[in-house]
Amino acid sequence: MPSFSSLPGFRDFYPEDLAIRSHIMAAWREAARRYGFEEYDGPPLEPLELYVEKSGEEIVRQLYSFEDKGGRAVALRPEMTPTLARMVGARARALRKPIRWFSLPQLFRYERAQRGRLREHFQWNVDVIGEEGEEADAEVLAVALEALRLVGLGPADVVARVSDRRLLERLLLHAGVPADQLPVTYAVIDKLDRAAEGKLRERLQAEAGLDRAAVQEVFGIFEHGTLADLGGAYAGVRGVDAEVDRLTRYFRNLEELGFAEFVTFDPRIVRGLAYYTGTVFEIFDRGGKLRALCGGGRYDNLLGALGGVELPALGFGMGDVVLAELLAERTLLPVAATRIDYYLVAITEAERGLLRRVAQALRARGHSVVYGLRPAGVGWQFKDADARGAAHVMVFGPEELVQGVVVVRAMASGKEERVPLQGLLE
Ligand code: HAM
């Protein structure tokens, strides 16, 4: 017999795994609800060209793409943002702005398998479209942190590292990076935490055509740990003061929203995707052991490029894989709770018909009810009830039925109660 296993990087969700995923998704939905975001979805398969233009080289290399039977070039969605841009573009006029939408898509990327990176994952996407001010940026990062707080993670566990491409652009131009080399330079800077500095210096020379002095200037930017420090060092450089002011207002907003302790300025954050134009952020575990839990930022030109409408936009994606790892590490995963409300036990076969009637009456009231699907000994039925995590066992015996009652036992306390059948069946 052939043995089948799942493809590398794809997961089977056994019930205990799905319970974790549901726990995470419930927190995502609850945070979105508290912040007034509406849920949407799109197709998992999209035209290939939706990603080729704007997402950037890295994601295009990882596409699951093929030709369908109608000869179309298609791809499984590797991210949600292009679909969102297309959908909003098609109805932009009719939608109330700013648009506040969220989604929980499963995404597919042909990645090199490593810790925290699979070939499919679920990603909570939250986006605001049609607002350019920094209050929107603060609101979006706040909802991401809210969800993490809901699953029990605090500022000692996670940190949002925040920057702004508009500020970095000013600093890079000042360092001598030509405007047309900014995209390559961002791609190299995005690797700062994951590659040796020497290698990246070489790449800046080879790929962005920078000389040694310019490379030195670029790396000088990252020596400033705080926004105030950086703002002081580059005060008066064209455009820098205004960008520092904008970020300062953004941080003040986050403080007023109660998230100051979660957030830190970090000029090394640029994000790997090509379309970001403004604030950018990534959320990490404080220990710095895991990959990013979440990444996002402002992409003010993407709606114009993919949706045909000029609308400022921003948002983030938070994946389930790294978050589940962090929750496991912090022992914050949900403990298996009671799974069913009532397990019905029949002492003899004669009670099974009545048992089924009562099961339906209880189910109609919204209770979860299970009974053994074939006659079995009472001891076996109680064991089964226990193994399935029943909160109550309801016993149908010949003597009690004569008296018109059933015995209900609460499994946790062992307390028993005689309950009239009449009331149960009504
Ligand atoms: P991203 O940084 O590519 O952004 O992904 C966001 C998050 O999804 C990552 O921080 C990570 O937690 C998770 N993730 C990404 N790839 C994988 C993978 N192969 N395996 C497991 N988890 C993964 C985006 O996708 C943007 N479209 C987010 C966005 C929305 N920006 C604005 N709006």
CSV table of C-alpha atoms and ligand atoms in Angstrom, one decimal:
chain,number,residue,atom,x,y,z
A,1,MET,CA,0.0,0.0,0.0
A,2,PRO,CA,1.4,3.4,-0.9
A,3,SER,CA,1.9,5.7,2.1
A,4,PHE,CA,0.7,9.3,1.6
A,5,SER,CA,2.0,12.2,3.6
A,6,SER,CA,1.2,15.9,3.2
A,7,LEU,CA,3.4,18.1,1.1
A,8,PRO,CA,6.4,19.7,2.8
A,9,GLY,CA,5.4,23.0,4.4
A,10,PHE,CA,1.7,22.1,4.4
A,11,ARG,CA,-0.1,21.2,7.7
A,12,ASP,CA,-2.7,18.7,8.7
A,13,PHE,CA,-4.9,20.2,11.4
A,14,TYR,CA,-5.9,17.5,13.8
A,15,PRO,CA,-8.6,18.6,16.2
A,16,GLU,CA,-6.1,19.7,18.9
A,17,ASP,CA,-4.2,21.7,16.2
A,18,LEU,CA,-7.4,23.2,14.9
A,19,ALA,CA,-8.3,24.3,18.5
A,20,ILE,CA,-5.1,26.4,18.5
A,21,ARG,CA,-5.9,27.9,15.2
A,22,SER,CA,-9.5,28.7,16.2
A,23,HIS,CA,-8.2,30.3,19.5
A,24,ILE,CA,-5.9,32.6,17.5
A,25,MET,CA,-8.6,33.4,14.9
A,26,ALA,CA,-11.1,34.2,17.7
A,27,ALA,CA,-8.7,36.8,19.1
A,28,TRP,CA,-8.2,38.3,15.7
A,29,ARG,CA,-11.9,38.5,15.0
A,30,GLU,CA,-12.5,40.0,18.5
A,31,ALA,CA,-9.9,42.6,18.1
A,32,ALA,CA,-11.2,43.5,14.7
A,33,ARG,CA,-14.7,43.8,16.1
A,34,ARG,CA,-13.6,46.1,18.9
A,35,TYR,CA,-12.1,48.4,16.4
A,36,GLY,CA,-15.0,48.3,14.0
A,37,PHE,CA,-13.5,46.5,11.1
A,38,GLU,CA,-15.7,44.5,8.7
A,39,GLU,CA,-14.7,41.1,7.3
A,40,TYR,CA,-14.3,40.4,3.6
A,41,ASP,CA,-12.7,37.6,1.5
A,42,GLY,CA,-11.5,37.1,-2.1
A,43,PRO,CA,-10.6,34.2,-4.3
A,44,PRO,CA,-7.6,32.0,-3.4
A,45,LEU,CA,-6.6,31.8,-7.0
A,46,GLU,CA,-5.8,35.0,-8.9
A,47,PRO,CA,-4.3,36.1,-12.2
A,48,LEU,CA,-0.6,35.8,-12.0
A,49,GLU,CA,0.0,39.4,-13.1
A,50,LEU,CA,-1.7,40.8,-10.0
A,51,TYR,CA,1.5,39.9,-8.1
A,52,VAL,CA,4.2,40.4,-10.7
A,53,GLU,CA,3.9,44.1,-11.0
A,54,LYS,CA,3.9,45.4,-7.4
A,55,SER,CA,4.7,42.9,-4.7
A,56,GLY,CA,8.4,42.7,-5.4
A,57,GLU,CA,10.8,40.1,-6.6
A,58,GLU,CA,11.0,38.0,-3.5
A,59,ILE,CA,7.4,37.1,-3.4
A,60,VAL,CA,7.2,36.5,-7.1
A,61,ARG,CA,10.0,34.0,-6.8
A,62,GLN,CA,7.9,32.2,-4.2
A,63,LEU,CA,4.7,32.0,-6.2
A,64,TYR,CA,2.7,28.8,-6.7
A,65,SER,CA,1.8,29.7,-10.3
A,66,PHE,CA,0.7,27.6,-13.3
A,67,GLU,CA,-1.3,27.7,-16.4
A,68,ASP,CA,-4.9,26.7,-16.0
A,69,LYS,CA,-6.9,24.6,-18.4
A,70,GLY,CA,-8.1,27.7,-20.2
A,71,GLY,CA,-4.5,28.8,-20.8
A,72,ARG,CA,-4.5,31.6,-18.2
A,73,ALA,CA,-1.5,32.3,-16.1
A,74,VAL,CA,-2.7,32.0,-12.5
A,75,ALA,CA,-1.2,31.9,-9.0
A,76,LEU,CA,-2.4,30.9,-5.5
A,77,ARG,CA,-2.5,34.0,-3.5
A,78,PRO,CA,0.8,34.6,-1.6
A,79,GLU,CA,-0.6,37.7,0.2
A,80,MET,CA,-4.0,39.5,0.4
A,81,THR,CA,-3.1,43.1,-0.3
A,82,PRO,CA,-3.3,43.0,-4.1
A,83,THR,CA,-6.7,41.3,-4.0
A,84,LEU,CA,-7.9,44.0,-1.5
A,85,ALA,CA,-6.6,46.8,-3.8
A,86,ARG,CA,-8.5,45.2,-6.7
A,87,MET,CA,-11.7,44.7,-4.8
A,88,VAL,CA,-11.7,48.2,-3.3
A,89,GLY,CA,-10.8,49.7,-6.7
A,90,ALA,CA,-13.8,48.1,-8.3
A,91,ARG,CA,-16.3,49.7,-5.8
A,92,ALA,CA,-14.3,52.6,-4.5
A,93,ARG,CA,-17.0,55.2,-5.2
A,94,ALA,CA,-19.7,53.4,-3.3
A,95,LEU,CA,-17.7,52.5,-0.2
A,96,ARG,CA,-17.7,54.8,2.8
A,97,LYS,CA,-14.2,56.1,3.5
A,98,PRO,CA,-12.1,55.4,5.3
A,99,ILE,CA,-12.7,51.8,4.6
A,100,ARG,CA,-12.0,49.5,7.6
A,101,TRP,CA,-11.8,45.9,6.5
A,102,PHE,CA,-10.2,42.7,7.7
A,103,SER,CA,-9.8,39.2,6.4
A,104,LEU,CA,-8.4,35.8,7.4
A,105,PRO,CA,-7.1,34.2,4.2
A,106,GLN,CA,-4.9,31.1,3.8
A,107,LEU,CA,-1.9,32.1,1.8
A,108,PHE,CA,0.7,30.1,-0.2
A,109,ARG,CA,4.4,30.8,-0.7
A,110,TYR,CA,7.0,28.4,-2.0
A,111,GLU,CA,9.4,29.2,0.8
A,112,ARG,CA,12.5,27.4,1.9
A,113,ALA,CA,11.1,25.5,4.9
A,114,GLN,CA,12.5,26.8,8.2
A,115,ARG,CA,11.3,27.5,11.7
A,116,GLY,CA,8.3,29.8,11.5
A,117,ARG,CA,8.0,29.7,7.7
A,118,LEU,CA,5.8,27.2,5.9
A,119,ARG,CA,4.4,27.0,2.4
A,120,GLU,CA,0.9,27.8,3.6
A,121,HIS,CA,-0.2,30.0,6.5
A,122,PHE,CA,-3.3,31.9,7.7
A,123,GLN,CA,-2.8,35.6,7.9
A,124,TRP,CA,-5.0,38.1,9.6
A,125,ASN,CA,-5.1,41.2,7.3
A,126,VAL,CA,-6.4,44.5,8.6
A,127,ASP,CA,-6.4,47.6,6.4
A,128,VAL,CA,-7.6,51.2,6.4
A,129,ILE,CA,-8.1,52.7,2.9
A,130,GLY,CA,-8.8,56.4,2.2
A,131,GLU,CA,-7.0,58.1,5.1
A,132,GLU,CA,-3.5,59.6,4.9
A,133,GLY,CA,-3.1,61.0,8.4
A,134,GLU,CA,-1.0,59.4,11.1
A,135,GLU,CA,-4.0,58.7,13.3
A,136,ALA,CA,-4.9,55.9,10.9
A,137,ASP,CA,-1.4,54.5,11.2
A,138,ALA,CA,-1.7,54.5,15.0
A,139,GLU,CA,-5.1,52.8,14.9
A,140,VAL,CA,-3.9,50.0,12.6
A,141,LEU,CA,-0.9,49.2,14.8
A,142,ALA,CA,-3.1,49.4,17.9
A,143,VAL,CA,-5.5,46.8,16.6
A,144,ALA,CA,-2.6,44.4,15.9
A,145,LEU,CA,-1.3,44.8,19.4
A,146,GLU,CA,-4.8,44.5,20.8
A,147,ALA,CA,-5.1,41.0,19.4
A,148,LEU,CA,-1.8,40.0,20.9
A,149,ARG,CA,-3.0,41.3,24.3
A,150,LEU,CA,-6.1,39.3,23.9
A,151,VAL,CA,-4.1,36.1,23.7
A,152,GLY,CA,-2.2,37.0,26.7
A,153,LEU,CA,1.0,38.7,25.3
A,154,GLY,CA,2.2,41.9,26.9
A,155,PRO,CA,5.0,44.4,26.3
A,156,ALA,CA,7.4,42.0,28.0
A,157,ASP,CA,6.6,39.4,25.4
A,158,VAL,CA,6.4,41.3,22.1
A,159,VAL,CA,7.7,44.5,20.6
A,160,ALA,CA,6.6,46.5,17.5
A,161,ARG,CA,9.6,48.0,15.7
A,162,VAL,CA,8.5,51.0,13.7
A,163,SER,CA,9.9,53.3,11.1
A,164,ASP,CA,8.9,55.3,8.1
A,165,ARG,CA,10.1,54.9,4.5
A,166,ARG,CA,9.6,58.6,3.9
A,167,LEU,CA,12.1,59.4,6.6
A,168,LEU,CA,14.5,56.7,5.5
A,169,GLU,CA,14.3,57.9,1.9
A,170,ARG,CA,15.4,61.4,3.0
A,171,LEU,CA,18.3,59.9,4.9
A,172,LEU,CA,19.4,57.6,2.1
A,173,LEU,CA,19.3,60.3,-0.5
A,174,HIS,CA,21.4,62.4,1.9
A,175,ALA,CA,23.8,59.5,2.2
A,176,GLY,CA,24.3,59.5,-1.6
A,177,VAL,CA,21.9,56.8,-2.7
A,178,PRO,CA,20.5,57.7,-6.2
A,179,ALA,CA,16.7,57.9,-6.2
A,180,ASP,CA,16.4,55.0,-8.7
A,181,GLN,CA,18.5,52.8,-6.4
A,182,LEU,CA,16.2,53.2,-3.4
A,183,PRO,CA,14.2,49.9,-4.0
A,184,VAL,CA,17.3,47.8,-4.2
A,185,THR,CA,18.7,49.6,-1.1
A,186,TYR,CA,15.5,48.8,0.8
A,187,ALA,CA,15.7,45.2,-0.2
A,188,VAL,CA,19.2,45.0,1.2
A,189,ILE,CA,18.4,46.8,4.4
A,190,ASP,CA,15.5,44.4,4.9
A,191,LYS,CA,18.0,41.7,5.4
A,192,LEU,CA,20.0,43.5,8.2
A,193,ASP,CA,18.8,41.1,10.9
A,194,ARG,CA,19.3,38.0,8.9
A,195,ALA,CA,22.6,38.4,7.0
A,196,ALA,CA,26.1,39.3,7.8
A,197,GLU,CA,26.8,43.1,7.6
A,198,GLY,CA,29.9,42.5,5.4
A,199,LYS,CA,27.8,40.7,2.8
A,200,LEU,CA,25.2,43.5,2.8
A,201,ARG,CA,27.8,46.2,2.4
A,202,GLU,CA,29.1,44.3,-0.7
A,203,ARG,CA,25.6,44.0,-2.1
A,204,LEU,CA,25.0,47.8,-1.7
A,205,GLN,CA,28.1,48.3,-3.8
A,206,ALA,CA,27.4,45.7,-6.4
A,207,GLU,CA,23.6,46.1,-6.7
A,208,ALA,CA,23.0,49.7,-5.9
A,209,GLY,CA,26.2,51.0,-7.3
A,210,LEU,CA,27.2,52.8,-4.1
A,211,ASP,CA,30.8,53.7,-3.4
A,212,ARG,CA,32.5,52.9,0.0
A,213,ALA,CA,31.8,56.3,1.5
A,214,ALA,CA,28.1,56.1,0.6
A,215,VAL,CA,27.8,52.6,2.1
A,216,GLN,CA,29.5,53.9,5.3
A,217,GLU,CA,26.9,56.8,5.4
A,218,VAL,CA,24.1,54.3,5.0
A,219,PHE,CA,25.2,52.2,7.8
A,220,GLY,CA,25.8,55.3,9.9
A,221,ILE,CA,22.0,55.9,9.9
A,222,PHE,CA,21.4,52.7,11.9
A,223,GLU,CA,23.7,53.7,14.7
A,224,HIS,CA,21.0,56.0,16.0
A,225,GLY,CA,18.8,54.1,18.4
A,226,THR,CA,16.1,56.6,19.2
A,227,LEU,CA,14.1,59.0,17.0
A,228,ALA,CA,15.3,62.0,19.0
A,229,ASP,CA,18.9,61.0,18.6
A,230,LEU,CA,18.4,60.4,14.8
A,231,GLY,CA,16.4,63.7,14.4
A,232,GLY,CA,19.2,65.6,16.2
A,233,ALA,CA,22.0,64.0,14.1
A,234,TYR,CA,20.3,64.9,10.8
A,235,ALA,CA,18.5,68.1,11.8
A,236,GLY,CA,18.3,70.5,8.9
A,237,VAL,CA,18.8,67.8,6.3
A,238,ARG,CA,16.2,68.3,3.6
A,239,GLY,CA,12.8,66.9,4.6
A,240,VAL,CA,14.0,65.2,7.8
A,241,ASP,CA,12.5,67.5,10.4
A,242,ALA,CA,9.0,67.2,9.0
A,243,GLU,CA,9.3,63.4,8.9
A,244,VAL,CA,10.6,63.2,12.4
A,245,ASP,CA,7.6,65.4,13.5
A,246,ARG,CA,5.2,63.1,11.8
A,247,LEU,CA,6.6,60.0,13.5
A,248,THR,CA,6.6,61.9,16.8
A,249,ARG,CA,2.9,62.5,16.4
A,250,TYR,CA,2.3,58.9,15.5
A,251,PHE,CA,4.1,57.7,18.6
A,252,ARG,CA,2.1,60.2,20.7
A,253,ASN,CA,-1.1,58.7,19.3
A,254,LEU,CA,0.0,55.2,20.2
A,255,GLU,CA,0.8,56.4,23.7
A,256,GLU,CA,-2.7,57.8,24.0
A,257,LEU,CA,-4.1,54.5,22.8
A,258,GLY,CA,-2.3,52.8,25.6
A,259,PHE,CA,0.4,51.0,23.6
A,260,ALA,CA,3.6,53.1,24.3
A,261,GLU,CA,5.3,50.2,26.0
A,262,PHE,CA,4.9,47.9,23.0
A,263,VAL,CA,6.4,50.2,20.5
A,264,THR,CA,10.0,51.2,19.6
A,265,PHE,CA,11.5,53.2,16.8
A,266,ASP,CA,13.9,51.2,14.6
A,267,PRO,CA,15.3,52.7,11.4
A,268,ARG,CA,16.4,49.2,10.2
A,269,ILE,CA,12.7,48.3,9.6
A,270,VAL,CA,11.9,48.8,5.9
A,271,ARG,CA,9.8,45.7,5.0
A,272,GLY,CA,10.5,43.3,2.2
A,273,LEU,CA,7.5,44.0,0.0
A,274,ALA,CA,8.1,46.6,-2.7
A,275,TYR,CA,4.9,48.7,-2.4
A,276,TYR,CA,5.3,50.4,1.0
A,277,THR,CA,5.5,54.2,0.9
A,278,GLY,CA,5.3,55.4,4.5
A,279,THR,CA,5.2,54.0,8.0
A,280,VAL,CA,6.4,50.4,8.2
A,281,PHE,CA,6.4,48.1,11.2
A,282,GLU,CA,7.1,44.6,12.3
A,283,ILE,CA,6.2,42.9,15.5
A,284,PHE,CA,8.7,40.5,17.1
A,285,ASP,CA,9.0,38.4,20.2
A,286,ARG,CA,11.1,40.3,22.8
A,287,GLY,CA,13.6,37.5,23.0
A,288,GLY,CA,14.3,38.0,19.3
A,289,LYS,CA,14.4,34.2,18.7
A,290,LEU,CA,11.5,33.9,16.2
A,291,ARG,CA,10.7,35.4,12.8
A,292,ALA,CA,8.3,38.4,12.6
A,293,LEU,CA,4.8,37.8,13.9
A,294,CYS,CA,3.4,40.6,11.9
A,295,GLY,CA,4.3,43.1,9.3
A,296,GLY,CA,2.7,46.1,7.7
A,297,GLY,CA,2.7,49.7,6.7
A,298,ARG,CA,1.4,52.3,4.4
A,299,TYR,CA,1.1,51.8,0.7
A,300,ASP,CA,-0.3,54.9,-0.8
A,301,ASN,CA,0.3,54.1,-4.5
A,302,LEU,CA,-1.0,50.5,-4.7
A,303,LEU,CA,-4.7,51.3,-5.1
A,304,GLY,CA,-3.8,53.6,-8.0
A,305,ALA,CA,-1.6,50.8,-9.6
A,306,LEU,CA,-4.0,47.8,-9.1
A,307,GLY,CA,-7.4,49.3,-8.4
A,308,GLY,CA,-7.4,52.3,-10.7
A,309,VAL,CA,-8.2,54.8,-7.9
A,310,GLU,CA,-5.9,57.1,-6.1
A,311,LEU,CA,-6.5,56.3,-2.4
A,312,PRO,CA,-4.0,56.3,0.5
A,313,ALA,CA,-3.9,53.0,2.3
A,314,LEU,CA,-2.2,51.0,5.1
A,315,GLY,CA,-2.5,47.8,6.9
A,316,PHE,CA,-0.7,44.7,8.1
A,317,GLY,CA,-0.6,40.9,8.0
A,318,MET,CA,-0.2,38.7,11.1
A,319,GLY,CA,0.5,35.1,10.6
A,320,ASP,CA,-0.7,32.1,12.7
A,321,VAL,CA,2.6,30.1,12.5
A,322,VAL,CA,5.0,32.2,14.6
A,323,LEU,CA,2.2,33.4,16.9
A,324,ALA,CA,1.3,29.8,17.8
A,325,GLU,CA,5.0,29.1,18.4
A,326,LEU,CA,5.3,32.0,20.8
A,327,LEU,CA,2.1,31.1,22.6
A,328,ALA,CA,3.4,27.5,23.1
A,329,GLU,CA,6.6,28.9,24.4
A,330,ARG,CA,4.8,31.1,26.9
A,331,THR,CA,2.4,28.3,27.8
A,332,LEU,CA,-0.5,30.5,26.7
A,333,LEU,CA,-2.2,27.9,24.5
A,334,PRO,CA,-5.8,27.1,25.5
A,335,VAL,CA,-6.3,24.0,27.7
A,336,ALA,CA,-8.8,21.5,26.2
A,337,ALA,CA,-12.1,22.7,27.7
A,338,THR,CA,-15.3,20.7,28.1
A,339,ARG,CA,-16.3,19.7,24.6
A,340,ILE,CA,-19.9,18.5,25.1
A,341,ASP,CA,-22.7,19.5,27.4
A,342,TYR,CA,-24.5,16.2,27.8
A,343,TYR,CA,-23.6,12.6,27.3
A,344,LEU,CA,-26.7,10.4,27.4
A,345,VAL,CA,-26.4,6.9,28.9
A,346,ALA,CA,-29.0,4.1,28.4
A,347,ILE,CA,-28.9,1.3,31.0
A,348,THR,CA,-30.8,-1.1,28.7
A,349,GLU,CA,-31.8,-1.1,25.0
A,350,ALA,CA,-35.4,-0.3,25.9
A,351,GLU,CA,-34.6,3.3,26.8
A,352,ARG,CA,-32.7,4.2,23.6
A,353,GLY,CA,-35.8,5.5,21.7
A,354,LEU,CA,-36.6,7.9,24.5
A,355,LEU,CA,-32.9,8.8,24.8
A,356,ARG,CA,-32.9,9.9,21.1
A,357,ARG,CA,-36.0,12.1,21.7
A,358,VAL,CA,-34.4,13.8,24.6
A,359,ALA,CA,-31.2,14.3,22.7
A,360,GLN,CA,-33.1,16.2,20.0
A,361,ALA,CA,-35.0,18.3,22.5
A,362,LEU,CA,-31.7,19.3,24.2
A,363,ARG,CA,-30.0,20.0,20.8
A,364,ALA,CA,-32.9,22.1,19.8
A,365,ARG,CA,-32.1,24.3,22.8
A,366,GLY,CA,-28.6,24.7,21.6
A,367,HIS,CA,-26.8,22.1,23.8
A,368,SER,CA,-24.1,19.8,22.5
A,369,VAL,CA,-25.2,16.2,23.0
A,370,VAL,CA,-23.6,12.8,22.4
A,371,TYR,CA,-24.6,9.2,23.0
A,372,GLY,CA,-23.0,5.9,22.2
A,373,LEU,CA,-24.0,4.9,18.7
A,374,ARG,CA,-24.6,1.3,19.6
A,375,PRO,CA,-25.8,-0.4,22.8
A,376,ALA,CA,-23.0,-0.9,25.3
A,377,GLY,CA,-22.4,-1.5,29.0
A,378,VAL,CA,-23.0,1.3,31.5
A,379,GLY,CA,-19.3,1.4,32.6
A,380,TRP,CA,-18.2,1.8,29.0
A,381,GLN,CA,-20.6,4.6,28.4
A,382,PHE,CA,-19.4,6.5,31.4
A,383,LYS,CA,-15.8,6.1,30.3
A,384,ASP,CA,-16.7,7.3,26.9
A,385,ALA,CA,-18.4,10.3,28.4
A,386,ASP,CA,-15.3,11.1,30.4
A,387,ALA,CA,-13.0,10.7,27.4
A,388,ARG,CA,-15.1,13.1,25.3
A,389,GLY,CA,-15.0,15.7,28.0
A,390,ALA,CA,-18.7,15.7,28.8
A,391,ALA,CA,-19.8,18.3,31.4
A,392,HIS,CA,-22.9,16.2,32.4
A,393,VAL,CA,-24.0,12.6,32.0
A,394,MET,CA,-27.7,11.9,31.8
A,395,VAL,CA,-28.8,8.4,32.8
A,396,PHE,CA,-31.9,6.7,31.4
A,397,GLY,CA,-32.7,3.6,33.6
A,398,PRO,CA,-35.9,1.4,33.7
A,399,GLU,CA,-36.7,2.3,37.3
A,400,GLU,CA,-36.4,6.1,36.9
A,401,LEU,CA,-38.4,6.0,33.8
A,402,VAL,CA,-41.3,4.5,35.7
A,403,GLN,CA,-41.0,7.5,38.0
A,404,GLY,CA,-40.8,9.8,34.9
A,405,VAL,CA,-37.3,11.2,35.8
A,406,VAL,CA,-33.7,10.9,34.6
A,407,VAL,CA,-30.5,11.2,36.7
A,408,VAL,CA,-28.2,14.0,35.7
A,409,ARG,CA,-24.6,13.9,37.0
A,410,ALA,CA,-22.3,16.9,36.9
A,411,MET,CA,-18.9,15.2,36.0
A,412,ALA,CA,-16.7,17.8,37.7
A,413,SER,CA,-18.4,17.7,41.1
A,414,GLY,CA,-20.0,14.3,41.0
A,415,LYS,CA,-23.3,15.9,42.1
A,416,GLU,CA,-26.5,14.1,41.0
A,417,GLU,CA,-29.9,15.5,40.4
A,418,ARG,CA,-33.2,13.9,39.4
A,419,VAL,CA,-34.8,15.8,36.5
A,420,PRO,CA,-38.5,15.3,35.3
A,421,LEU,CA,-38.6,13.9,31.8
A,422,GLN,CA,-41.7,16.0,31.0
A,423,GLY,CA,-39.8,19.3,31.2
A,424,LEU,CA,-36.9,17.9,29.1
A,425,LEU,CA,-39.2,16.9,26.3
A,426,GLU,CA,-41.2,20.1,26.1
B,1,HAM,P1,4.4,39.8,5.1
B,1,HAM,O1,5.5,40.5,5.9
B,1,HAM,O2,4.9,39.1,3.9
B,1,HAM,O3,3.3,40.9,4.7
B,1,HAM,O4,3.7,38.8,6.0
B,1,HAM,C1,3.1,39.2,7.2
B,1,HAM,C2,3.2,38.1,8.2
B,1,HAM,O5,2.7,36.8,7.7
B,1,HAM,C3,4.7,37.8,8.6
B,1,HAM,O6,5.1,38.6,9.6
B,1,HAM,C4,4.5,36.3,9.1
B,1,HAM,O7,4.1,36.3,10.5
B,1,HAM,C5,3.5,35.8,8.3
B,1,HAM,N1,4.1,35.0,7.2
B,1,HAM,C6,4.5,35.4,6.0
B,1,HAM,N2,5.0,34.4,5.2
B,1,HAM,C7,4.9,33.3,6.0
B,1,HAM,C8,5.2,31.9,5.8
B,1,HAM,N3,5.7,31.5,4.6
B,1,HAM,N4,4.9,31.1,6.8
B,1,HAM,C9,4.4,31.5,7.9
B,1,HAM,N5,4.1,32.7,8.2
B,1,HAM,C10,4.3,33.7,7.2
B,1,HAM,C11,2.3,40.8,3.8
B,1,HAM,O8,2.0,39.7,3.4
B,1,HAM,C12,1.6,42.1,3.6
B,1,HAM,N6,0.7,41.8,2.4
B,1,HAM,C13,0.8,42.5,4.8
B,1,HAM,C14,0.1,43.8,4.6
B,1,HAM,C15,-1.3,43.9,4.6
B,1,HAM,N7,0.6,45.0,4.4
B,1,HAM,C16,-0.4,45.9,4.3
B,1,HAM,N8,-1.5,45.2,4.4
